[in-house]
CSV table of C-alpha atoms and ligand atoms in Angstrom, one decimal:
chain,number,residue,atom,x,y,z
A,1,MET,CA,84.7,34.4,105.1
A,2,LYS,CA,84.7,38.1,104.1
A,3,ILE,CA,84.2,38.7,100.4
A,4,CYS,CA,84.5,42.0,98.6
A,5,LEU,CA,82.8,41.6,95.2
A,6,ILE,CA,83.5,44.2,92.7
A,7,THR,CA,81.5,44.6,89.5
A,8,SER,CA,80.3,47.0,86.9
A,9,GLU,CA,76.7,45.7,86.9
A,10,CYS,CA,74.4,44.0,89.2
A,11,GLU,CA,70.7,43.0,89.3
A,12,PRO,CA,68.4,44.6,90.2
A,13,TYR,CA,70.2,48.0,90.1
A,14,VAL,CA,71.8,48.0,86.6
A,15,LYS,CA,72.1,45.4,83.9
A,16,THR,CA,73.2,44.9,80.3
A,17,GLY,CA,73.8,41.2,80.5
A,18,GLY,CA,74.5,38.0,82.4
A,19,LEU,CA,77.3,39.7,84.6
A,20,ALA,CA,74.4,41.5,86.3
A,21,ASP,CA,72.5,38.3,86.9
A,22,VAL,CA,75.6,36.6,88.4
A,23,CYS,CA,76.6,39.4,90.7
A,24,GLY,CA,73.0,39.9,91.9
A,25,SER,CA,72.4,36.2,92.7
A,26,LEU,CA,75.7,35.0,93.9
A,27,PRO,CA,76.0,37.1,97.1
A,28,PRO,CA,72.7,35.8,98.6
A,29,ALA,CA,73.7,32.2,97.8
A,30,LEU,CA,77.1,32.9,99.4
A,31,SER,CA,75.7,34.4,102.5
A,32,ASN,CA,73.7,31.1,102.9
A,33,PHE,CA,77.1,29.5,103.4
A,34,GLY,CA,77.9,32.0,106.1
A,35,ALA,CA,80.0,34.4,104.0
A,36,GLU,CA,79.8,38.2,104.7
A,37,ILE,CA,79.7,40.1,101.4
A,38,LYS,CA,80.2,43.7,100.4
A,39,VAL,CA,79.4,44.4,96.7
A,40,PHE,CA,80.9,47.5,95.0
A,41,LEU,CA,79.3,49.1,92.0
A,42,PRO,CA,79.5,52.6,90.3
A,43,LEU,CA,76.6,54.8,91.1
A,44,TYR,CA,75.6,55.3,87.5
A,45,GLY,CA,73.1,58.2,86.9
A,46,ILE,CA,70.5,55.7,85.6
A,47,ILE,CA,70.4,53.8,88.9
A,48,ASN,CA,67.1,54.5,90.7
A,49,ARG,CA,68.3,55.7,94.2
A,50,GLU,CA,64.7,56.1,95.5
A,51,LYS,CA,63.5,52.8,94.5
A,52,PHE,CA,66.4,50.9,96.0
A,53,ILE,CA,66.7,53.2,99.0
A,54,ILE,CA,70.3,54.1,98.3
A,55,LYS,CA,71.7,56.5,101.0
A,56,PRO,CA,74.9,58.3,101.4
A,57,VAL,CA,77.4,56.6,103.8
A,58,SER,CA,78.4,59.2,106.4
A,59,GLY,CA,82.0,60.2,106.5
A,60,ILE,CA,82.8,59.2,102.9
A,61,LYS,CA,81.9,62.3,101.0
A,62,GLN,CA,83.7,64.2,98.4
A,63,VAL,CA,86.9,62.2,98.9
A,64,SER,CA,89.7,63.6,96.8
A,65,LEU,CA,91.7,61.4,94.5
A,66,LYS,CA,94.4,62.3,92.1
A,67,LEU,CA,94.7,60.0,89.1
A,68,GLY,CA,97.6,61.1,86.9
A,69,GLU,CA,97.3,64.8,86.5
A,70,LYS,CA,93.5,65.0,87.3
A,71,GLU,CA,91.9,65.6,90.6
A,72,PHE,CA,88.6,63.8,91.3
A,73,LYS,CA,86.1,63.7,94.1
A,74,PHE,CA,83.9,60.7,94.9
A,75,SER,CA,81.3,59.9,97.5
A,76,VAL,CA,80.0,56.5,98.7
A,77,TYR,CA,76.4,55.4,99.0
A,78,ASN,CA,75.0,52.1,100.1
A,79,CYS,CA,71.8,49.9,100.5
A,80,LYS,CA,70.9,46.5,101.6
A,81,HIS,CA,70.8,43.9,98.9
A,82,THR,CA,67.6,41.8,98.1
A,83,ASP,CA,68.7,39.2,100.6
A,84,GLY,CA,68.6,41.8,103.4
A,85,LYS,CA,72.1,40.8,104.4
A,86,THR,CA,74.6,41.7,101.7
A,87,GLU,CA,75.6,45.4,101.6
A,88,VAL,CA,75.9,47.1,98.3
A,89,TYR,CA,78.3,50.1,98.1
A,90,PHE,CA,77.9,52.5,95.3
A,91,ILE,CA,80.8,54.8,94.2
A,92,GLU,CA,79.4,58.2,93.2
A,93,CYS,CA,81.3,60.6,90.9
A,94,ALA,CA,78.7,62.4,88.9
A,95,GLY,CA,81.2,63.6,86.3
A,96,LEU,CA,82.1,60.1,85.5
A,97,TYR,CA,79.0,58.0,85.9
A,98,ASP,CA,76.1,60.2,84.8
A,99,ARG,CA,76.2,59.2,81.2
A,100,ASP,CA,73.5,57.8,78.8
A,101,SER,CA,74.8,54.3,79.1
A,102,ILE,CA,76.9,52.5,81.6
A,103,TYR,CA,79.7,51.7,79.1
A,104,THR,CA,80.8,54.3,76.8
A,105,GLN,CA,83.4,54.9,74.0
A,106,ASP,CA,84.3,58.2,75.7
A,107,SER,CA,87.9,59.1,76.0
A,108,ASP,CA,87.8,58.8,79.8
A,109,GLU,CA,86.3,55.3,79.9
A,110,ASP,CA,89.6,54.1,81.5
A,111,GLU,CA,89.4,56.8,84.2
A,112,ARG,CA,85.8,55.8,85.0
A,113,PHE,CA,86.9,52.4,86.2
A,114,ILE,CA,90.3,53.4,87.5
A,115,LEU,CA,88.6,55.7,89.9
A,116,PHE,CA,86.0,53.0,90.8
A,117,GLN,CA,88.7,50.5,91.7
A,118,TYR,CA,90.7,53.0,93.8
A,119,ALA,CA,87.5,54.1,95.5
A,120,VAL,CA,87.0,50.5,96.6
A,121,PHE,CA,90.2,50.4,98.6
A,122,LEU,CA,89.7,53.8,100.0
A,123,THR,CA,86.2,52.9,101.1
A,124,LEU,CA,87.3,49.8,102.7
A,125,GLN,CA,90.1,51.7,104.6
A,126,ASN,CA,87.5,54.1,105.8
A,127,LEU,CA,85.2,51.3,107.0
A,128,GLN,CA,88.2,49.3,108.3
A,129,TRP,CA,86.8,46.2,106.8
A,130,ALA,CA,89.3,43.6,105.8
A,131,PRO,CA,88.2,41.2,103.1
A,132,ASP,CA,89.6,37.7,102.9
A,133,VAL,CA,89.0,37.8,99.2
A,134,PHE,CA,88.6,40.5,96.5
A,135,HIS,CA,86.4,38.8,93.9
A,136,CYS,CA,86.8,40.9,90.8
A,137,ASN,CA,84.6,40.6,87.6
A,138,ASP,CA,85.8,41.3,84.1
A,139,TRP,CA,88.1,44.2,83.0
A,140,GLN,CA,86.3,46.9,85.0
A,141,SER,CA,87.8,45.5,88.2
A,142,GLY,CA,90.8,43.9,86.5
A,143,LEU,CA,93.3,46.3,88.1
A,144,ILE,CA,92.3,45.4,91.7
A,145,PRO,CA,94.8,42.5,92.0
A,146,ALA,CA,97.7,44.8,90.8
A,147,LEU,CA,96.5,47.7,93.0
A,148,LEU,CA,96.4,45.3,95.9
A,149,LYS,CA,99.9,43.9,95.3
A,150,LEU,CA,101.6,47.2,94.1
A,151,LYS,CA,99.8,50.0,95.8
A,152,PHE,CA,97.9,48.8,99.0
A,153,ASN,CA,100.2,46.1,100.1
A,154,ARG,CA,101.6,48.0,103.0
A,155,ASP,CA,98.2,48.6,104.6
A,156,LYS,CA,97.8,45.9,107.3
A,157,LEU,CA,94.1,45.8,106.5
A,158,PHE,CA,94.9,44.0,103.3
A,159,THR,CA,97.9,41.9,104.0
A,160,SER,CA,96.0,38.7,104.2
A,161,ALA,CA,93.6,39.4,101.3
A,162,ALA,CA,93.6,37.3,98.2
A,163,THR,CA,92.2,37.9,94.8
A,164,VAL,CA,90.0,36.0,92.4
A,165,LEU,CA,89.2,37.3,89.0
A,166,SER,CA,86.2,36.0,87.2
A,167,ILE,CA,86.2,36.3,83.5
A,168,HIS,CA,82.6,36.5,82.1
A,169,ASN,CA,83.6,37.4,78.6
A,170,ILE,CA,87.1,37.5,77.2
A,171,GLY,CA,85.9,39.5,74.2
A,172,TYR,CA,85.9,42.6,76.4
A,173,GLN,CA,89.3,43.4,77.9
A,174,GLY,CA,89.5,47.1,78.7
A,175,ILE,CA,92.2,48.0,76.2
A,176,PHE,CA,93.3,51.7,76.3
A,177,GLY,CA,96.3,53.8,75.3
A,178,LYS,CA,99.7,53.5,77.2
A,179,GLU,CA,98.7,56.7,79.2
A,180,SER,CA,96.2,54.6,81.1
A,181,ILE,CA,99.1,53.4,83.2
A,182,TYR,CA,99.9,57.0,84.4
A,183,LYS,CA,96.2,57.6,85.0
A,184,ALA,CA,96.1,54.6,87.3
A,185,ASN,CA,99.2,56.0,89.0
A,186,PHE,CA,101.5,53.3,88.1
A,187,PRO,CA,105.1,54.3,87.3
A,188,GLU,CA,106.5,54.2,83.7
A,189,SER,CA,108.6,51.3,84.7
A,190,SER,CA,105.4,49.1,85.0
A,191,PHE,CA,104.8,49.3,81.3
A,192,VAL,CA,107.2,46.6,80.1
A,193,LEU,CA,106.8,45.0,76.6
A,194,GLY,CA,105.1,41.6,77.3
A,195,GLY,CA,104.6,42.5,80.9
A,196,PRO,CA,101.4,42.5,83.0
A,197,PHE,CA,99.9,45.7,81.6
A,198,GLU,CA,101.2,45.8,78.0
A,199,TYR,CA,99.2,44.4,75.1
A,200,ASN,CA,100.2,45.4,71.6
A,201,GLY,CA,101.6,48.8,72.8
A,202,ASN,CA,98.4,49.5,74.8
A,203,THR,CA,97.2,49.0,78.4
A,204,ASN,CA,95.0,45.9,79.0
A,205,PHE,CA,93.1,45.9,82.2
A,206,LEU,CA,92.0,42.3,81.9
A,207,LYS,CA,95.5,41.1,81.1
A,208,ALA,CA,96.8,42.8,84.3
A,209,GLY,CA,94.0,41.0,86.3
A,210,ILE,CA,95.0,37.6,84.8
A,211,TRP,CA,98.6,38.2,85.7
A,212,TYR,CA,98.1,39.3,89.2
A,213,ALA,CA,95.1,37.5,90.5
A,214,ASP,CA,95.7,34.6,92.8
A,215,LEU,CA,93.1,32.6,91.0
A,216,ILE,CA,91.1,33.0,87.8
A,217,THR,CA,87.6,31.6,87.3
A,218,THR,CA,85.4,31.6,84.2
A,219,VAL,CA,81.8,30.8,83.9
A,220,SER,CA,82.0,27.3,82.5
A,221,LYS,CA,84.4,24.4,82.3
A,222,THR,CA,84.5,24.3,78.6
A,223,TYR,CA,85.0,28.1,78.3
A,224,ALA,CA,87.9,27.7,80.8
A,225,GLU,CA,89.6,25.4,78.3
A,226,GLU,CA,88.5,27.4,75.2
A,227,ILE,CA,90.0,30.7,76.3
A,228,GLN,CA,93.4,29.1,76.5
A,229,THR,CA,93.3,28.4,72.7
A,230,SER,CA,94.1,31.0,70.0
A,231,GLU,CA,90.7,30.6,68.5
A,232,TYR,CA,88.8,31.7,71.6
A,233,GLY,CA,91.5,33.5,73.7
A,234,SER,CA,91.1,36.9,72.0
A,235,GLY,CA,94.9,37.3,72.2
A,236,LEU,CA,95.1,36.5,75.9
A,237,ASP,CA,95.4,32.7,75.4
A,238,GLY,CA,99.2,32.9,76.0
A,239,VAL,CA,99.0,34.7,79.3
A,240,LEU,CA,96.0,32.4,80.4
A,241,LYS,CA,98.1,29.3,79.5
A,242,SER,CA,100.8,30.5,81.7
A,243,ARG,CA,98.2,30.5,84.5
A,244,SER,CA,96.7,27.3,83.5
A,245,ASP,CA,97.0,25.6,87.0
A,246,ASN,CA,95.1,28.5,88.5
A,247,ILE,CA,92.1,28.6,86.2
A,248,ALA,CA,88.8,27.1,87.2
A,249,GLY,CA,85.5,26.9,85.4
A,250,ILE,CA,82.3,27.4,87.5
A,251,LEU,CA,79.0,27.3,85.7
A,252,ASN,CA,76.7,30.2,86.7
A,253,GLY,CA,73.6,29.3,88.4
A,254,ILE,CA,70.2,30.8,87.7
A,255,ASP,CA,68.0,32.6,90.1
A,256,ASN,CA,65.1,30.3,91.0
A,257,ASN,CA,63.1,33.2,92.5
A,258,LEU,CA,63.1,35.1,89.2
A,259,TRP,CA,63.3,32.3,86.6
A,260,ASN,CA,61.0,29.7,87.7
A,261,PRO,CA,57.8,28.7,85.6
A,262,VAL,CA,56.1,27.7,88.8
A,263,THR,CA,56.2,31.0,90.4
A,264,ASP,CA,57.1,33.5,87.7
A,265,ASN,CA,54.7,36.5,87.9
A,266,LEU,CA,55.8,38.0,84.6
A,267,ILE,CA,54.2,35.2,82.5
A,268,SER,CA,50.5,34.6,81.9
A,269,GLU,CA,50.1,31.1,83.3
A,270,ASN,CA,52.4,29.4,85.8
A,271,TYR,CA,53.3,25.7,85.2
A,272,GLY,CA,55.8,23.0,86.2
A,273,ILE,CA,56.8,19.6,85.2
A,274,ASP,CA,53.6,18.1,86.5
A,275,ASN,CA,51.3,20.4,84.6
A,276,ILE,CA,53.3,21.3,81.6
A,277,ARG,CA,50.3,21.5,79.4
A,278,LEU,CA,49.5,24.8,81.0
A,279,LYS,CA,52.7,26.2,79.2
A,280,GLU,CA,50.6,26.4,76.1
A,281,LYS,CA,48.6,29.4,77.6
A,282,ASN,CA,51.9,31.3,77.5
A,283,LYS,CA,52.3,30.5,73.9
A,284,VAL,CA,48.8,31.8,73.2
A,285,GLU,CA,49.5,35.2,74.9
A,286,LEU,CA,52.9,35.4,73.3
A,287,LEU,CA,51.5,35.1,69.9
A,288,GLU,CA,48.6,37.5,70.7
A,289,LEU,CA,51.1,40.1,71.9
A,290,ALA,CA,53.2,39.5,68.7
A,291,GLY,CA,50.1,39.8,66.5
A,292,LEU,CA,50.7,36.3,65.0
A,293,ARG,CA,48.1,33.6,64.5
A,294,TYR,CA,48.2,30.8,67.2
A,295,SER,CA,48.1,27.2,66.3
A,296,GLU,CA,49.2,24.3,68.4
A,297,HIS,CA,50.6,22.7,65.2
A,298,ILE,CA,53.1,25.5,64.4
A,299,PRO,CA,56.3,25.5,66.4
A,300,VAL,CA,57.4,28.8,67.8
A,301,TYR,CA,61.2,29.6,68.0
A,302,GLY,CA,62.2,32.3,70.4
A,303,ILE,CA,65.3,34.5,70.6
A,304,VAL,CA,66.3,36.9,73.5
A,305,SER,CA,69.7,38.3,73.0
A,306,ARG,CA,72.2,41.2,72.7
A,307,PHE,CA,72.8,41.7,69.1
A,308,ALA,CA,76.5,41.2,69.1
A,309,TRP,CA,79.1,39.3,66.9
A,310,GLN,CA,79.6,36.8,69.6
A,311,LYS,CA,75.9,35.7,69.3
A,312,GLY,CA,76.4,34.3,65.9
A,313,PHE,CA,73.2,35.6,64.1
A,314,GLU,CA,75.2,35.7,60.8
A,315,LEU,CA,74.2,32.1,60.5
A,316,PHE,CA,70.6,33.2,59.7
A,317,PHE,CA,71.7,35.6,57.0
A,318,ASP,CA,71.8,33.0,54.2
A,319,THR,CA,69.4,30.6,55.6
A,320,ILE,CA,66.4,32.6,56.8
A,321,ASP,CA,64.4,32.1,53.6
A,322,GLU,CA,64.8,28.4,53.7
A,323,ILE,CA,64.0,28.3,57.5
A,324,LEU,CA,60.9,30.5,57.0
A,325,ASP,CA,59.8,28.4,54.0
A,326,ASN,CA,58.5,25.9,56.6
A,327,ASN,CA,55.5,26.2,58.8
A,328,ILE,CA,57.2,27.9,61.8
A,329,GLN,CA,57.1,31.1,63.6
A,330,LEU,CA,60.0,33.2,64.9
A,331,ILE,CA,59.8,35.7,67.8
A,332,VAL,CA,62.9,37.9,68.4
A,333,LEU,CA,63.7,40.3,71.3
A,334,GLY,CA,67.1,42.0,71.2
A,335,SER,CA,69.1,45.2,70.8
A,336,GLY,CA,72.6,46.0,69.9
A,337,GLU,CA,74.5,46.4,66.7
A,338,GLU,CA,72.7,48.0,63.9
A,339,HIS,CA,73.3,45.5,61.1
A,340,TYR,CA,71.6,42.8,63.1
A,341,GLU,CA,68.7,45.1,63.9
A,342,ASP,CA,68.4,46.0,60.2
A,343,PHE,CA,68.5,42.2,59.3
A,344,PHE,CA,65.8,41.3,61.7
A,345,LEU,CA,63.6,44.2,60.8
A,346,LYS,CA,63.8,43.3,57.2
A,347,VAL,CA,62.9,39.7,57.9
A,348,SER,CA,60.0,40.8,60.1
A,349,LEU,CA,58.6,43.0,57.3
A,350,GLN,CA,59.1,40.3,54.6
A,351,TYR,CA,57.5,37.6,56.7
A,352,SER,CA,55.0,39.6,58.8
A,353,ASP,CA,52.7,36.6,59.2
A,354,LYS,CA,55.5,34.5,60.6
A,355,VAL,CA,58.0,36.7,62.3
A,356,TYR,CA,57.7,39.3,65.1
A,357,VAL,CA,60.7,41.4,66.2
A,358,ARG,CA,60.9,43.7,69.2
A,359,PHE,CA,63.9,45.9,69.7
A,360,GLY,CA,65.1,47.1,73.1
A,361,PHE,CA,65.5,45.7,76.6
A,362,ASP,CA,62.2,44.2,77.9
A,363,ASN,CA,62.4,41.8,80.9
A,364,ARG,CA,58.7,40.9,80.9
A,365,PHE,CA,58.7,40.1,77.2
A,366,ALA,CA,61.9,38.1,77.7
A,367,HIS,CA,60.1,35.9,80.3
A,368,LEU,CA,57.1,35.5,78.1
A,369,ILE,CA,59.2,34.4,75.1
A,370,THR,CA,61.1,31.9,77.4
A,371,ALA,CA,57.8,30.5,78.6
A,372,GLY,CA,55.7,30.7,75.4
A,373,SER,CA,58.1,29.4,72.8
A,374,ASP,CA,58.5,25.8,71.9
A,375,PHE,CA,62.2,26.2,71.0
A,376,PHE,CA,64.9,28.8,72.0
A,377,VAL,CA,67.7,29.5,69.5
A,378,MET,CA,71.3,30.5,70.5
A,379,PRO,CA,73.7,29.9,67.5
A,380,SER,CA,76.6,31.6,69.4
A,381,ARG,CA,80.1,31.9,68.0
A,382,TYR,CA,81.2,31.7,71.5
A,383,GLU,CA,79.3,31.7,74.8
A,384,PRO,CA,81.1,31.9,78.2
A,385,CYS,CA,78.2,30.5,80.1
A,386,GLY,CA,74.9,31.6,78.7
A,387,LEU,CA,71.8,32.0,80.9
A,388,ASN,CA,69.0,31.9,78.4
A,389,GLN,CA,69.5,28.3,77.5
A,390,MET,CA,69.3,27.4,81.2
A,391,TYR,CA,66.2,29.5,81.6
A,392,SER,CA,64.7,27.8,78.6
A,393,LEU,CA,65.5,24.3,80.0
A,394,ASN,CA,63.9,25.2,83.2
A,395,TYR,CA,60.8,26.4,81.3
A,396,GLY,CA,60.5,23.4,79.1
A,397,THR,CA,61.4,25.3,76.0
A,398,ILE,CA,63.9,23.2,74.0
A,399,PRO,CA,67.2,25.0,73.3
A,400,ILE,CA,68.9,24.8,69.9
A,401,VAL,CA,72.5,25.8,70.5
A,402,ARG,CA,75.9,25.7,69.0
A,403,LYS,CA,78.3,23.5,71.1
A,404,THR,CA,80.5,26.1,72.6
A,405,GLY,CA,81.3,27.2,76.2
A,406,GLY,CA,78.5,27.0,78.7
A,407,LEU,CA,76.1,25.9,75.9
A,408,ALA,CA,78.2,22.7,75.5
A,409,ASP,CA,78.2,22.2,79.3
A,410,THR,CA,74.4,22.4,79.8
A,411,VAL,CA,72.7,21.3,76.6
A,412,ILE,CA,72.8,17.6,75.6
A,413,ASP,CA,71.6,16.6,72.1
A,414,PHE,CA,68.5,14.3,72.3
A,415,GLY,CA,69.8,12.3,69.4
A,416,ASN,CA,73.0,11.2,71.2
A,417,ASN,CA,71.8,10.7,74.7
A,418,GLU,CA,68.8,9.2,76.5
A,419,SER,CA,68.7,12.1,78.8
A,420,GLY,CA,69.1,14.6,76.0
A,421,ASN,CA,67.5,18.0,76.6
A,422,GLY,CA,68.1,19.9,73.5
A,423,ILE,CA,69.4,20.2,69.9
A,424,VAL,CA,73.2,20.8,69.6
A,425,PHE,CA,75.2,21.5,66.5
A,426,ASP,CA,79.1,21.5,66.4
A,427,ASP,CA,80.4,23.8,63.7
A,428,PHE,CA,79.6,27.5,63.1
A,429,LEU,CA,78.2,26.8,59.7
A,430,PRO,CA,74.8,28.0,58.3
A,431,GLU,CA,74.0,24.5,57.0
A,432,GLN,CA,74.3,23.1,60.5
A,433,LEU,CA,71.8,25.7,61.8
A,434,LEU,CA,69.5,24.7,59.0
A,435,VAL,CA,69.7,21.0,59.9
A,436,SER,CA,69.1,21.9,63.6
A,437,MET,CA,66.0,24.0,62.8
A,438,LYS,CA,64.7,21.1,60.7
A,439,ARG,CA,65.4,18.5,63.4
A,440,ALA,CA,63.4,20.8,65.7
A,441,GLU,CA,60.4,20.8,63.4
A,442,GLU,CA,60.5,16.9,63.2
A,443,LEU,CA,60.9,16.7,67.0
A,444,PHE,CA,57.8,19.0,67.5
A,445,ILE,CA,55.7,16.5,65.5
A,446,ASP,CA,56.9,13.5,67.5
A,447,LYS,CA,55.0,14.5,70.6
A,448,PRO,CA,56.1,11.7,73.0
A,449,LEU,CA,59.7,12.4,72.2
A,450,PHE,CA,59.2,16.2,72.3
A,451,ASP,CA,57.6,15.8,75.7
A,452,LYS,CA,60.5,13.6,76.9
A,453,VAL,CA,63.1,16.1,75.8
A,454,ARG,CA,61.2,19.0,77.5
A,455,ARG,CA,60.9,17.0,80.7
A,456,SER,CA,64.6,16.3,80.7
A,457,GLY,CA,65.4,20.0,80.6
A,458,MET,CA,62.9,20.9,83.3
A,459,SER,CA,64.4,18.3,85.8
A,460,ALA,CA,67.9,19.8,85.6
A,461,ASP,CA,69.3,21.6,88.6
A,462,PHE,CA,71.0,25.0,87.8
A,463,SER,CA,70.5,26.4,91.2
A,464,TRP,CA,72.9,29.0,92.6
A,465,GLU,CA,73.6,26.8,95.7
A,466,ARG,CA,75.7,24.4,93.6
A,467,SER,CA,77.7,27.2,92.0
A,468,ALA,CA,78.1,29.1,95.3
A,469,LEU,CA,79.5,26.0,97.0
A,470,GLN,CA,82.2,25.8,94.3
A,471,TYR,CA,83.0,29.5,94.8
A,472,MET,CA,83.3,28.9,98.5
A,473,ASN,CA,85.8,26.2,97.8
A,474,ILE,CA,87.8,28.5,95.6
A,475,TYR,CA,87.8,31.2,98.3
A,476,ASN,CA,89.0,28.8,100.8
A,477,LYS,CA,91.6,27.6,98.5
A,478,VAL,CA,93.1,31.1,97.9
A,479,LYS,CA,92.4,32.5,101.5
A,480,LYS,CA,95.6,33.4,103.2
A,481,PRO,CA,96.2,32.9,106.9
A,482,VAL,CA,95.6,36.0,108.9
A,483,SER,CA,98.9,37.9,109.4
A,484,GLY,CA,100.4,37.3,112.8
A,485,THR,CA,98.9,33.9,113.3
B,1,LIG,P1,75.3,38.0,77.8
B,1,LIG,O1,75.7,38.2,79.2
B,1,LIG,O2,76.3,37.6,76.9
B,1,LIG,O3,74.4,39.0,77.2
B,1,LIG,P2,73.7,35.7,79.0
B,1,LIG,O4,72.9,34.6,78.3
B,1,LIG,O5,74.8,35.4,80.0
B,1,LIG,O6,74.4,36.6,77.8
B,1,LIG,O7,72.8,36.7,79.7
B,1,LIG,C1,71.8,37.6,79.1
B,1,LIG,C2,70.8,38.1,80.1
B,1,LIG,O8,70.3,39.3,79.6
B,1,LIG,C3,69.7,37.2,80.2
B,1,LIG,O9,69.2,37.4,81.6
B,1,LIG,C4,68.7,37.6,79.2
B,1,LIG,O10,67.4,37.2,79.4
B,1,LIG,C5,68.9,39.1,79.2
B,1,LIG,N1,68.5,39.8,78.0
B,1,LIG,C6,69.4,39.9,76.9
B,1,LIG,N2,68.8,40.7,76.0
B,1,LIG,C7,67.7,41.1,76.6
B,1,LIG,C8,66.6,42.0,76.0
B,1,LIG,N3,66.7,42.5,74.8
B,1,LIG,N4,65.6,42.2,76.9
B,1,LIG,C9,65.5,41.6,78.1
B,1,LIG,N5,66.4,40.8,78.6
B,1,LIG,C10,67.5,40.6,77.8
């Protein structure tokens, strides 16, 4: 099975969120099942070429590509992935990818990813490598199925290729003006009202992917259902419903080499289910770094997140005073939209003896919060899969989550179930968060139950093997017979 995995981020090269974790971990797990994988990624200026030994691929240099009226030149680089087997190809086009951040609001954002997707096909042609499946991820590779069917269908190399589109977050669709269709070299006639590319008079890359992909996956079973409703579909529920028979939910796995309390070298003390009491040493260090007083009697609530609307932090706005009226501590790591940063900054100044907030992206501190907190809070409005609740479960840190998407599929409320592993609330309401925080406090005092809930979480299996096997089944389902046979 030959898989071409196309993504806009991938651990360890470049990451803004869970997509990178998935695209970094899935290929090694697939290659354990005998798949041969090539990953494609833009060569952003911020990627460290020396560190990852990223070298030019001979013969694919300064390739000309005309998109609409503009002429571009791209080159291809590659390196071996962390498993030593998967090949990672990087599309270099300095004018497009050397920016301060990997996603931009610049007027050529569409061109950045149109060029990327064309370059994938041109590179495969150059390498004469025929994938069985193009596995696309989110809108940045959403045009691949359309390009395959409408532009590259006459090349024998691709006649037996199928396409799978994974939606990691329906909130980001790649919506651009109508002119994007010309920039992608599709004819005017492709832009039909209600057709594959058109969305409220604009071009929508993700919609085109949903329309043309042979199969669509998303990152949890609940999210697969949710996105087919108007509440969660972000306007694409109609087109998703029309593809209902071809949508599957596969929960992401977590990388046990990176997120495992037994071996994690970013935390201060390793521990596992058999010596869970050692976890406390991480709490001590976490509080020391945060400049807060340690007490085994005070529960610590951790948050590691992008600060975005999706993550639901509004629920804290009117409840924070009541929450912090209790004898608890809150440690927050995150970055993103300014009004959330302002909010958390204000809270940390007002409650400096109870709250510590760090802004920015800090992997080590994320690990320490996961290991050192007693509870981990994710009040998401929606959550396609969510990784942090799975990390927390693995680390014996009890998640407090809203019942949506992957959170609903992984966290079981301890009040409803003998094997409960967390605290779950149903509705996106401040009072429900408040009740959940209170329940956590009570649980923290009831040590035998607290211990039982922690152990339930730690014994769950979120390994990539399980998810990779489901992806293999999907690939086998869409795989076409090789032409001529
Ligand atoms: P999303 O992709 O919506 O951001 P996920 O839960 O799927 O959410 O994945 C988030 C990933 O990014 C996790 O690995 C999490 O630990 C990491 N992360 C998020 N914010 C930060 C941060 N400020 N510093 C370090 N890691 C972060």
